[in-house]
XYZ file of C-alpha atoms in Angstrom:
627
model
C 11.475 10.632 -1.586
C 10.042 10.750 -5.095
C 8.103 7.983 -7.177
C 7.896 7.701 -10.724
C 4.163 8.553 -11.741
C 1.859 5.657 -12.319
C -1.994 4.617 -11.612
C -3.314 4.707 -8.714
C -6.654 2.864 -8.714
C -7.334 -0.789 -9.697
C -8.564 0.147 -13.278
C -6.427 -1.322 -16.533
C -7.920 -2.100 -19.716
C -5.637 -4.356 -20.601
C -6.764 -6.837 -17.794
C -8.649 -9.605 -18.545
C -10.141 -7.635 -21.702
C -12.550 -9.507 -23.439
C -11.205 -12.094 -26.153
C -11.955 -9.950 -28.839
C -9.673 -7.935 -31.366
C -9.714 -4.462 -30.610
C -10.181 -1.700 -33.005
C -10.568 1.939 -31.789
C -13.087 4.061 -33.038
C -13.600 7.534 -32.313
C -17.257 8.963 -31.466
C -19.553 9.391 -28.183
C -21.212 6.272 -26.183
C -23.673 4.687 -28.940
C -23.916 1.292 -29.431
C -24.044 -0.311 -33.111
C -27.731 -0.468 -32.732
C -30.732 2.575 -31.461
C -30.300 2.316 -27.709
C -33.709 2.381 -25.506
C -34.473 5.296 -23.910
C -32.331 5.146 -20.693
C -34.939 5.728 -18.502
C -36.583 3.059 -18.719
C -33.702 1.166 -16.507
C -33.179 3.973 -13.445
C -35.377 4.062 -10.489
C -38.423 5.334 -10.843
C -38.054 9.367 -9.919
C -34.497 9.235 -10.110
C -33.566 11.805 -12.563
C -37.170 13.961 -11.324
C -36.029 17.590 -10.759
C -37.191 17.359 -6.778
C -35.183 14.010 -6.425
C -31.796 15.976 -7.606
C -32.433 19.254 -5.648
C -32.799 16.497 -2.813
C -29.567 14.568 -4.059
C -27.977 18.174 -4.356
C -28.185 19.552 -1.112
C -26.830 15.950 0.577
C -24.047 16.542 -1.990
C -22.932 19.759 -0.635
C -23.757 19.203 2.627
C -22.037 15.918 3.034
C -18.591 15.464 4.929
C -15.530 15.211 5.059
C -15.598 16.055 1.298
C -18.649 16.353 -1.189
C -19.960 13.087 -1.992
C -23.566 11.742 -2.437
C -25.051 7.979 -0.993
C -27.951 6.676 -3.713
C -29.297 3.717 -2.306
C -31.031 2.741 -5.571
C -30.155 4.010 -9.087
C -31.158 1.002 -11.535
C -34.049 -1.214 -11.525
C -33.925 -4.293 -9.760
C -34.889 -6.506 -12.820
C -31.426 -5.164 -14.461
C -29.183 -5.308 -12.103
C -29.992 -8.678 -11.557
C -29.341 -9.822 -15.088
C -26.198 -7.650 -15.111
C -25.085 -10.086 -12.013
C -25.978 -12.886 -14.141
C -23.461 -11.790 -17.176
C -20.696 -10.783 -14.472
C -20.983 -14.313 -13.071
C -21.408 -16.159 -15.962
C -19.283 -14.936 -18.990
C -16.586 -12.068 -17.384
C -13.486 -13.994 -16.297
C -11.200 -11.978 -13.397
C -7.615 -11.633 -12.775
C -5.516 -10.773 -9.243
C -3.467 -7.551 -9.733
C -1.390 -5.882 -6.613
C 0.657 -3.230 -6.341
C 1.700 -0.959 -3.018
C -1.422 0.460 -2.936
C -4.214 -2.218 -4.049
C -5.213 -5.916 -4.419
C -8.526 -6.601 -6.648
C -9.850 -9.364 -8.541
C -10.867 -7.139 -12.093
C -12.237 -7.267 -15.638
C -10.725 -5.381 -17.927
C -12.018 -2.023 -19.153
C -16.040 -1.989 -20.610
C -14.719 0.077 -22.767
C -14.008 -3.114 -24.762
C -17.471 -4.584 -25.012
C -17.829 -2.500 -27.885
C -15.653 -4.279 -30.025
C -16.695 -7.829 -29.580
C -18.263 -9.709 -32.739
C -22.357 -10.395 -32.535
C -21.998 -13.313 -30.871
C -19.946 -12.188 -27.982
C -22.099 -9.170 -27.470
C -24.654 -11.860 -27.234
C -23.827 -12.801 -23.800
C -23.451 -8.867 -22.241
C -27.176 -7.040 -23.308
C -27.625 -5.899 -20.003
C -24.238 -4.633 -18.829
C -24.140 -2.824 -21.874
C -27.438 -1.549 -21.525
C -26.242 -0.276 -18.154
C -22.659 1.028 -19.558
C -24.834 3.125 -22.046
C -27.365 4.620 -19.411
C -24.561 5.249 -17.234
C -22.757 7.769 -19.980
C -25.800 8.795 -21.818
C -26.462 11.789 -21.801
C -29.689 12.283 -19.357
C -27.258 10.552 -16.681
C -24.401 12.561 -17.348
C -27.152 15.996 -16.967
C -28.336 14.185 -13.582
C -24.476 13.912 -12.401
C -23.759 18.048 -13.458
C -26.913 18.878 -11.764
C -26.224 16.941 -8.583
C -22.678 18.094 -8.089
C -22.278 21.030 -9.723
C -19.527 19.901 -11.808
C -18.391 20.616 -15.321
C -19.338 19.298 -18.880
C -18.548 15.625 -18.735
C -17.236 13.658 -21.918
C -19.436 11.831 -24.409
C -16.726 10.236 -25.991
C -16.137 6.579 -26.434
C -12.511 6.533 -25.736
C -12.771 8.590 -22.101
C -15.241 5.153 -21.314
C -13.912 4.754 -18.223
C -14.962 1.524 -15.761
C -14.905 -1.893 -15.037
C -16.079 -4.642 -12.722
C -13.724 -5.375 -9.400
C -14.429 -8.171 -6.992
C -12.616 -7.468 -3.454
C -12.398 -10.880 -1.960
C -10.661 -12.247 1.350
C -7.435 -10.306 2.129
C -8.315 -7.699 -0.957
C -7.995 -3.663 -0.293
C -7.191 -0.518 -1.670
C -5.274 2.579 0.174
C -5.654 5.309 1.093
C -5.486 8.135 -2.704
C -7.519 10.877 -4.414
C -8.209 9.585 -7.248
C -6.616 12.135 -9.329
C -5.021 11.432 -12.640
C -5.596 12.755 -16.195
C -9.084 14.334 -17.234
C -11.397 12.351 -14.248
C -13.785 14.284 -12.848
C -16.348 12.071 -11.277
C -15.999 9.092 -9.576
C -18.878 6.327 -8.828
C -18.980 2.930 -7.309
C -22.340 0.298 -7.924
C -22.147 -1.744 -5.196
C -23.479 -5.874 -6.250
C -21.965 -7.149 -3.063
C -22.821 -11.316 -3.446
C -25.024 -13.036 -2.088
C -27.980 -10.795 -2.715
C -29.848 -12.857 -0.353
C -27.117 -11.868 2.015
C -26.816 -8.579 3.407
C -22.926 -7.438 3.432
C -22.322 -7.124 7.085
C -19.626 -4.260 8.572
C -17.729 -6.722 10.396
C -17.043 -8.576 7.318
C -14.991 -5.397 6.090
C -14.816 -3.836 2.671
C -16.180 -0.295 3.804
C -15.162 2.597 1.543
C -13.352 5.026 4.161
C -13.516 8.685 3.254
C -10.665 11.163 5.060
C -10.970 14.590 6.054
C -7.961 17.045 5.327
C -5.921 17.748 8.389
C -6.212 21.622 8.372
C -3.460 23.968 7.848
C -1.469 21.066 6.028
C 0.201 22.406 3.016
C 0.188 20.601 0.550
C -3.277 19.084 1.673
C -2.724 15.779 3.766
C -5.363 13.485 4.941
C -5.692 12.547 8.529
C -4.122 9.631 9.951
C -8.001 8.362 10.362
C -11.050 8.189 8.158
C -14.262 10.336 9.812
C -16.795 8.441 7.693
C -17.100 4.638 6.279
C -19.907 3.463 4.033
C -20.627 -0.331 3.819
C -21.611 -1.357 0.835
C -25.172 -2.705 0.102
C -26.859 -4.306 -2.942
C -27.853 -1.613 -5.377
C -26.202 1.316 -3.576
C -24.167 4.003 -5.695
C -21.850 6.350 -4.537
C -20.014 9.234 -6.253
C -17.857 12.265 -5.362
C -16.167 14.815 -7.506
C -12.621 14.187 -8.222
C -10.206 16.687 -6.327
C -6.807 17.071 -5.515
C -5.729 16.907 -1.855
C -9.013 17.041 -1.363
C -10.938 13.384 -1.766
C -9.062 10.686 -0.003
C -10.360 7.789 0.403
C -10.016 4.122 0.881
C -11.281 0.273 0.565
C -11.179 -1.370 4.113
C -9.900 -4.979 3.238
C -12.389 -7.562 3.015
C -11.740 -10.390 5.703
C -14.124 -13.240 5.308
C -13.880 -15.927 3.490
C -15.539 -16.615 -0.310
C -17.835 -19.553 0.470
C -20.070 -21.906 -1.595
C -22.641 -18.928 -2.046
C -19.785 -16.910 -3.644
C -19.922 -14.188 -0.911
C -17.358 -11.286 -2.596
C -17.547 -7.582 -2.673
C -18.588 -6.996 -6.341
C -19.236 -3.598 -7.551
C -18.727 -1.613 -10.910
C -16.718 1.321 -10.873
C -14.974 3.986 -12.935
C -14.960 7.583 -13.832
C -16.641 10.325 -15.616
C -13.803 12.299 -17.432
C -13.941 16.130 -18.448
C -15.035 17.218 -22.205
C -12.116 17.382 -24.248
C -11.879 19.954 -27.289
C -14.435 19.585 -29.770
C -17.325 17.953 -28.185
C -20.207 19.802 -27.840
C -20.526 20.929 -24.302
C -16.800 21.482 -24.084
C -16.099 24.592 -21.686
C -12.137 25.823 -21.815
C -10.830 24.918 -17.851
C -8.434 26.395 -15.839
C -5.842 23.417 -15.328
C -6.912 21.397 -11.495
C -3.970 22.175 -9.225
C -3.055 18.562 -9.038
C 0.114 19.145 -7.404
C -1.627 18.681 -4.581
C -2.747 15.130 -5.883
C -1.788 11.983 -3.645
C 0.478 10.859 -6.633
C 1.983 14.011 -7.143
C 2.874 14.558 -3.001
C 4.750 11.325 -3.296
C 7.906 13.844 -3.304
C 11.194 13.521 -2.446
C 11.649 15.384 0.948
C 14.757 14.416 3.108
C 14.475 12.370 6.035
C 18.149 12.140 6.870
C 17.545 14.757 9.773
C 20.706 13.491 12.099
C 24.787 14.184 10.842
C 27.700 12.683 12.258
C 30.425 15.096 13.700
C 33.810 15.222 12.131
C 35.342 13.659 14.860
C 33.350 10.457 14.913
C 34.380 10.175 10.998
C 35.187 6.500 10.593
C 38.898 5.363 9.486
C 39.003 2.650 7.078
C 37.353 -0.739 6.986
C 38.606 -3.842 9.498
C 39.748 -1.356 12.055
C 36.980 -1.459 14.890
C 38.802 -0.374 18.172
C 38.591 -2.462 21.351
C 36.097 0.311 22.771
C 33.831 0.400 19.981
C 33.895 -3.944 20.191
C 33.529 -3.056 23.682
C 30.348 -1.056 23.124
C 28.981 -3.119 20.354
C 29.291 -6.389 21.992
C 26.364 -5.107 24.623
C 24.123 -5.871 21.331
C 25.261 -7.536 18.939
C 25.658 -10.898 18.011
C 29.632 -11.414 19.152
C 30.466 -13.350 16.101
C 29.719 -10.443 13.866
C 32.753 -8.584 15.467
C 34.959 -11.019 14.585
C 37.700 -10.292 11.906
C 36.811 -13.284 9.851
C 32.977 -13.092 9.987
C 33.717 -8.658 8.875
C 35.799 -9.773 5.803
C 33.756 -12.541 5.135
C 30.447 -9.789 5.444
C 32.390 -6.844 3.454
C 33.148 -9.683 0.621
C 29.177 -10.754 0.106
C 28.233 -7.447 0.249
C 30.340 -6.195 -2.113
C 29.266 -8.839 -4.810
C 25.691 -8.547 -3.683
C 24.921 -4.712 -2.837
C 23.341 -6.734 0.028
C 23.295 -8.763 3.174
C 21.097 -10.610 5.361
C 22.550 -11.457 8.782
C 20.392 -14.136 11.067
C 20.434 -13.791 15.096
C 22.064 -10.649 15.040
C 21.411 -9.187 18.161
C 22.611 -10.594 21.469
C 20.390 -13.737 23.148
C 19.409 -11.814 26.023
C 18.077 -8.742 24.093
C 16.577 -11.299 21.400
C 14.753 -13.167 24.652
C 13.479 -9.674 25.928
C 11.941 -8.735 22.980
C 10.585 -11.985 21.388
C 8.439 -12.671 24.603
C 7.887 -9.031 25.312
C 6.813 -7.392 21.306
C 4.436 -10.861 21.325
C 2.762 -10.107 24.875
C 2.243 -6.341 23.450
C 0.721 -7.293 20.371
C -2.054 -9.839 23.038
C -2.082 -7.190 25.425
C -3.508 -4.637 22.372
C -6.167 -6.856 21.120
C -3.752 -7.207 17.754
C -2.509 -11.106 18.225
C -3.511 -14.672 17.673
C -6.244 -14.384 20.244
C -7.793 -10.742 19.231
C -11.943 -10.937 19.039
C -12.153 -8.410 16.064
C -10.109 -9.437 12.992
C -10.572 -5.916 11.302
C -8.699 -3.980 14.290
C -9.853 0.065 15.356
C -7.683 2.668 13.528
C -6.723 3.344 17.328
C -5.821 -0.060 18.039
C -1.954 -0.402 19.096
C -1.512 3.299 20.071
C -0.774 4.601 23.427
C 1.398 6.999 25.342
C 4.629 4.959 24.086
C 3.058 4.605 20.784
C 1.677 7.031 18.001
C 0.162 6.330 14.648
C 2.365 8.163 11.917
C 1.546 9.431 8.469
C 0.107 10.298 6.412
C -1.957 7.808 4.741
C -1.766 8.646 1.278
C 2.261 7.855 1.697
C 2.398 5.705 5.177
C 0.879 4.589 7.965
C 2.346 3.022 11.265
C 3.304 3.354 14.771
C 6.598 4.898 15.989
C 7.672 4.962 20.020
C 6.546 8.243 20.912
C 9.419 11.511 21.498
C 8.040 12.714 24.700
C 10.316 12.718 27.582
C 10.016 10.023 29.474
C 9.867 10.247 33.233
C 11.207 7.714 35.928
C 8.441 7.205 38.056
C 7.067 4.222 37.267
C 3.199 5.779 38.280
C 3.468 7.946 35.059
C 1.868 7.191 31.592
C 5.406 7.982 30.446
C 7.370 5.823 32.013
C 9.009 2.819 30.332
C 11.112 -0.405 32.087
C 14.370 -1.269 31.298
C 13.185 -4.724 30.670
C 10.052 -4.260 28.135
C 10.295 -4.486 24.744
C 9.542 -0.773 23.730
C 13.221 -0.027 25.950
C 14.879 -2.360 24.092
C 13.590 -0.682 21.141
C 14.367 2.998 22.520
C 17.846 1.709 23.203
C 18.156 0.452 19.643
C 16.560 3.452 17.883
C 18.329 5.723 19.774
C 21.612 4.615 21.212
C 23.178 1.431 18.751
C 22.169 2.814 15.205
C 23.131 6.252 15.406
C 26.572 5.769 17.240
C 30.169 6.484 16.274
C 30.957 3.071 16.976
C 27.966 1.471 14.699
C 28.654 3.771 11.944
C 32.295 2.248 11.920
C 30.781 -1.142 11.797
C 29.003 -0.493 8.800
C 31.501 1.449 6.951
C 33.771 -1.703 7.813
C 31.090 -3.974 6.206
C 30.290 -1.842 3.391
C 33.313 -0.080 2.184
C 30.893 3.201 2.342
C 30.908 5.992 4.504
C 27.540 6.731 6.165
C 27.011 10.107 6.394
C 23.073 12.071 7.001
C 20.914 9.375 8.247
C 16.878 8.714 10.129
C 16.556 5.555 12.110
C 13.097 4.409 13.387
C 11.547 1.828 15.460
C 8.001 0.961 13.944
C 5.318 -1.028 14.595
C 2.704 -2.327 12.012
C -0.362 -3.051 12.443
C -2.595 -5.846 11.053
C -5.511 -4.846 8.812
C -3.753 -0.645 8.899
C -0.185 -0.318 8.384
C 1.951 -0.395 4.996
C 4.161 2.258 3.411
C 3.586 3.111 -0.220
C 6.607 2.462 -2.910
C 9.110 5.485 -3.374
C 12.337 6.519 -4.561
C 15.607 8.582 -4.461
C 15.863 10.499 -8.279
C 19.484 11.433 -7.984
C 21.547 9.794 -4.648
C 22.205 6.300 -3.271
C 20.921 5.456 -0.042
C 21.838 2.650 2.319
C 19.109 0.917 4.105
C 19.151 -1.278 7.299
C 15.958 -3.191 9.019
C 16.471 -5.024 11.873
C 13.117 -7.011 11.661
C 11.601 -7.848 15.003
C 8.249 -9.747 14.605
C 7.845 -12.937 16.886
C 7.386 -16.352 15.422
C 4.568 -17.740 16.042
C 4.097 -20.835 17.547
C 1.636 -23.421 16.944
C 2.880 -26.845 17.849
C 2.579 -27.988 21.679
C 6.152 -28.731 21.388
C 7.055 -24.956 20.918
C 7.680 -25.422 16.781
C 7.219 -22.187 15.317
C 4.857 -21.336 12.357
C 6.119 -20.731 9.377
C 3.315 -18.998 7.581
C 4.528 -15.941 7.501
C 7.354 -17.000 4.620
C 3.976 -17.583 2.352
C 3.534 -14.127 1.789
C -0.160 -14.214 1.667
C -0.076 -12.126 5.022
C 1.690 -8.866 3.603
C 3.805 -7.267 5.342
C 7.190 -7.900 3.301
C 9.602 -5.578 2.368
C 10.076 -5.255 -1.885
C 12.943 -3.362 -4.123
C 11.461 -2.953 -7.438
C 13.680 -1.929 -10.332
C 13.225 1.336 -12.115
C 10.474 1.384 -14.818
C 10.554 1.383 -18.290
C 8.340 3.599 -20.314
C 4.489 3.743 -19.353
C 4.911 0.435 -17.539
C 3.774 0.375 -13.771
C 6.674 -0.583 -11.494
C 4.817 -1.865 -8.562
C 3.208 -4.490 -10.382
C 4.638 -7.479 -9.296
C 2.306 -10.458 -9.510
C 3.023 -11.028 -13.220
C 6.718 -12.083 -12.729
C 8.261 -14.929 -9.370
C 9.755 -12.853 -7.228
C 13.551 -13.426 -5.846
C 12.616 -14.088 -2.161
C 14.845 -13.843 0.286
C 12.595 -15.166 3.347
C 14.974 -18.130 5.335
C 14.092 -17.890 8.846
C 16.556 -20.973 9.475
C 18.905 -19.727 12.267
C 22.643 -21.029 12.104
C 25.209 -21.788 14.483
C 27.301 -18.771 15.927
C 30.680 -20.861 15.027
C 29.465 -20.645 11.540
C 31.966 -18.724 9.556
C 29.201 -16.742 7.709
C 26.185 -15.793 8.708
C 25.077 -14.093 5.932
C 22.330 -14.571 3.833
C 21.929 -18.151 1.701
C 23.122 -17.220 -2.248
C 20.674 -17.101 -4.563
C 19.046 -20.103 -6.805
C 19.571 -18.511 -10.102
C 16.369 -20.562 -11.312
C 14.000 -17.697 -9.691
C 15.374 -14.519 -11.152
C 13.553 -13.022 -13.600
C 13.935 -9.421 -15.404
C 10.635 -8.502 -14.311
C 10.018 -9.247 -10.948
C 11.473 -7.449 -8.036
C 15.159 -7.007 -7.390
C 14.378 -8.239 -3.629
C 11.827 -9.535 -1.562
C 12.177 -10.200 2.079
C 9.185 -11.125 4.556
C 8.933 -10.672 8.357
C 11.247 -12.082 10.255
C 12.712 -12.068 14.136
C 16.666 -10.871 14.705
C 17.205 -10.410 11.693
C 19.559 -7.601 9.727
C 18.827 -6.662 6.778
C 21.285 -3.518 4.551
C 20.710 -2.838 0.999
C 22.259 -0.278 -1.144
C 19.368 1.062 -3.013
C 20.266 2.412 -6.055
C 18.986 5.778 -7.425
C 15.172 5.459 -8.853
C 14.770 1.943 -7.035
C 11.520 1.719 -5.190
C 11.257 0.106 -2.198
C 7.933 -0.649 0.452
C 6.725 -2.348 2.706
C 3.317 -4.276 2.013
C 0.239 -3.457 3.458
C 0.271 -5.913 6.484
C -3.103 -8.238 6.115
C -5.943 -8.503 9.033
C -5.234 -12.253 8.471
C -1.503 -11.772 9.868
C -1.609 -13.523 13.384
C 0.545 -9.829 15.143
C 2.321 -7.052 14.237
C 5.258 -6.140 12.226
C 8.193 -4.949 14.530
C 11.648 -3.517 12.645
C 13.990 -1.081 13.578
C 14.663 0.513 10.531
C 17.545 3.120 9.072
C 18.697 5.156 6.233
C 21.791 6.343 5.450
C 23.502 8.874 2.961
C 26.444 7.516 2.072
C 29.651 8.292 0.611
C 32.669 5.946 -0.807
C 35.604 4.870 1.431
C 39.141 6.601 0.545
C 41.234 4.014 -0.078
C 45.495 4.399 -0.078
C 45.156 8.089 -0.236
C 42.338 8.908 -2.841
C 40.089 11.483 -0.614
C 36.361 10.059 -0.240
C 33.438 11.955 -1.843
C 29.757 12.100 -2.199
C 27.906 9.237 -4.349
């Protein structure tokens, strides 16, 4: 699949920008009045010649790409007064996307065009912003990494302020758009007074390259994390398919001391034209980026046969009832409850169908998928909120990838055996059977393609289906799209309720959305906007979990209150949900994911899901074709 091209990292300077009109100037990093020699604010011996052939060989030593650990960089007496300004005077706002959610301050950049009086309240974080990109720092950078000339210019400024508080995270990227060339995080993790402890999350997670992977993908796990500490910088050259890395999510609560994960961070870009220690570059081969891999590659491995090609709608035979009634919900077979389905989806381009499997297979895996999720440390009851990257995976179950697109667990393809002694072996009454049985046998057949070529007035042709399993505090796919074709999409969702009252009422917390773990259509962008920014705009939720009756003549999902659309929130969101069918006909360039599931979330996300190629029915003679 392919994604239109957008940011990837939590940095927009038209967040929370200071209230001051901006007017651009062009130039290098100097402030209206003689800056101090920036010396005077580093630790003492940082920039000494032994202390960066020290630096220097940790840089290029360091695994599983070059990057350098400072523990101290500024003196104590600034940093402390920078804290002050942050606290006092810098106002944050929430942005999310598929791949982050930060509190942030909009680009430094824009302390330089405050009036007096504003720049009154920032002296120190402005004194820092200019020893960061004078030019003695940017030397010390060059001579620690061995990169090239770095810019001096105002405009390729490049940082802000981010506060990562409960349930905030960023995924797993490179960092690689435009000119950057160096990237650095200041860790002021809060209270000072207060030690930032691993358990507490919040650890930047660095990825080694799985090797022979072409183009360069990161492994499924990260081989080194670095908690942050007060005072601690960290930096690593920019490089495509090369430095992936991460933001564990922060999972414990902001209290009256204002414990957050606060750092500054940003970039040092390359010299453009015209600036003194410009040096003409070969271009970076950032096809290899994490933005640029998001890439349309097929996963429609599986084809029908021509003889399983499906006649036209309302004509399921007895045998293929027969067959689907063994899952199925039996008043979806029904001639009423198909036309009534075909009509909804056809006004709708989708459908939402409640209690669609069969009670017995519903019972199996209800009870079943929420003793797994105990039985893995990953429910209600687990000790450790921020669960191991192997958490969840077994013989039955593998963590899939990679990161820098997806990560989650699908049932394993090895053969299973039937000797209930080997690793291999699986029931016929646990959950992950069920699943199998599902993945394997009900989706792909001749008889369920009929079904939904009946409901659909489409005729599914190439198709993938997939039973996954989401972790808490891991698992999330990023947004993509199809450029040029229409795809169909089905996901049975399977995640337990959870119950809370003694009398067996279930929970309904995961409808709040504050847990992840939802599925989201965006509409294609316009312009330079980003797509996956959703926040801004009220969604148009889909997220009843209220079952109804199997008499009911439809069972289809509730219509929508035309009060909550809006023309710039998504096209659809749905959250987790148990027995539950959901098929949407995703247009061409509409993105769809699934949200990165919180450590907060009391289990797992369970789905089945599907994708189809699909062509129209032939109706009264016309012959069908490709979409």
């Amino acid at each position: 699949m392919s994604t239109t091209m957008r940011p990837r990292s939590p940095i927009d300077p038209d967040i929370a920008a200071p209230p001051a009109k901006r007017q651009r100037r062009s130039g290098s990093f100097t402030s209206s009045r003689a800056s101090p020699d920036p010396h005077s604010h580093f630790a003492a011996n940082l920039l000494s010649a032994s202390n960066i052939a020290i630096l220097s060989d940790q840089y290029h030593s360091s695994q599983p790409f070059k990057h350098v650990v400072i523990e101290k960089i500024f003196q104590e007496s600034l940093l402390m007064k920078v804290k002050e300004e942050i606290v006092e005077h810098l106002s944050f706002t929430e942005k999310e996307t598929d791949i982050y959610k930060v509190l942030q301050t909009g680009d430094l950049q824009s302390l330089n065009y405050l009036d007096e009086d504003q720049r009154k309240l920032f002296p120190s974080l402005q004194a820092l912003r200019d020893s960061l990109y004078s030019k003695q720092f940017r030397d010390f950078i060059r001579k620690v990494t061995g990169c090239g000339p770095l810019s001096s210019c105002r405009d390729r400024q490049d940082m802000s302020v981010n506060s990562y508080k409960k349930t905030c995270h960023l995924l797993n990227h490179d960092d690689v758009i435009g000119s950057r060339r160096v990237s650095y995080i200041l860790y002021m993790p809060l209270p000072i007074d207060q030690p930032w402890q691993p358990e507490w999350g919040g650890a930047l997670e660095l990825y080694p390259v799985v090797p022979g992977s072409n183009p360069p993908e990161p492994a499924p796990t990260p081989s080194k994390t670095i908690a942050p500490s007060w005072g601690q910088w960290v930096m690593f050259e920019v490089q495509p398919g090369k430095s992936f890395h991460s933001v564990e999510e922060v999972v414990i609560d902001t209290d009256k001391t204002g414990r957050q994960r606060l750092s500054i961070s940003g970039w040092f870009h390359r010299a453009k034209p015209g600036e003194e220690d410009y040096e003409e570059e070969e271009d970076q081969a950032d096809s290899f980026s994490s933005l640029k891999q998001l890439i349309s590659h097929s996963s429609l491995a599986h084809s029908y046969t021509d003889v399983h090609t499906p006649s036209l709608p309302d004509t399921l035979t007895s045998e293929q009832i027969s067959f689907l009634g063994k899952y199925l919900n039996p008043v979806y077979l029904t001639e009423k409850a198909l036309a009534s389905m075909k009509e909804r989806f056809a006004a709708e381009s989708s459908l939402e169908l409640h209690r669609f499997l069969t009670d017995t297979l519903a019972e199996k895996l209800q009870t079943g998928l929420a003793q797994r999720d105990e039985e893995d440390g990953l429910g209600v009851r687990r000790a450790r909120q921020m669960p191991f990257h192997s958490s969840g995976t077994s013989v039955t179950w593998h963590a899939k990838g990679p990161p820098h697109k997806a990560r989650y667990c699908v049932l394993s393809n090895k053969k299973l055996s039937g000797r209930p002694d080997s690793p291999s072996y699986i029931a016929e009454d646990s959950p992950e059977w069920v699943m199998r049985q599902l993945q394997d046998v009900l989706f792909p057949s001749p008889a369920f393609r009929t079904w939904l070529a009946t409901v659909t007035s489409l005729i599914p042709l190439r198709h993938s289906v997939e039973a996954r399993r989401f972790r808490p505090g891991l698992d999330y796919t990023l947004a993509t799209s199809e450029e040029n074709e229409t795809r169909l999409d089905l996901c049975l969702g399977l995640t337990p309720p959870i119950e809370r009252g003694s009398d067996g009422s279930l929970d309904a917390s995961w409808q709040t959305g504050d847990w992840g773990g939802w599925e989201c259509y965006l509409a294609p962008p316009e312009g330079d906007e980003d797509p996956t920014v959703y926040r801004s705009a009220k969604p148009r939720n889909r997220t009843s979990e209220r079952g109804r009756s199997d008499d009911e003549e439809d069972e289809t999902m509730s219509e929508d209150d035309g009060d909550e659309e809006t023309d710039s929130g998504p096209l659809l969101t749905v959250q987790p949900g148990f027995n539950r069918l959901l098929l949407v006909l995703r247009d061409e360039k509409v993105m769809h994911f699934v949200k990165y599931l919180s450590a907060s979330a009391p289990g797992c996300r369970w789905d089945v899901c599907g994708e189809w190629e699909v062509g129209m029915v032939a109706e009264e003679g016309e012959e069908s074709g490709s979409e």
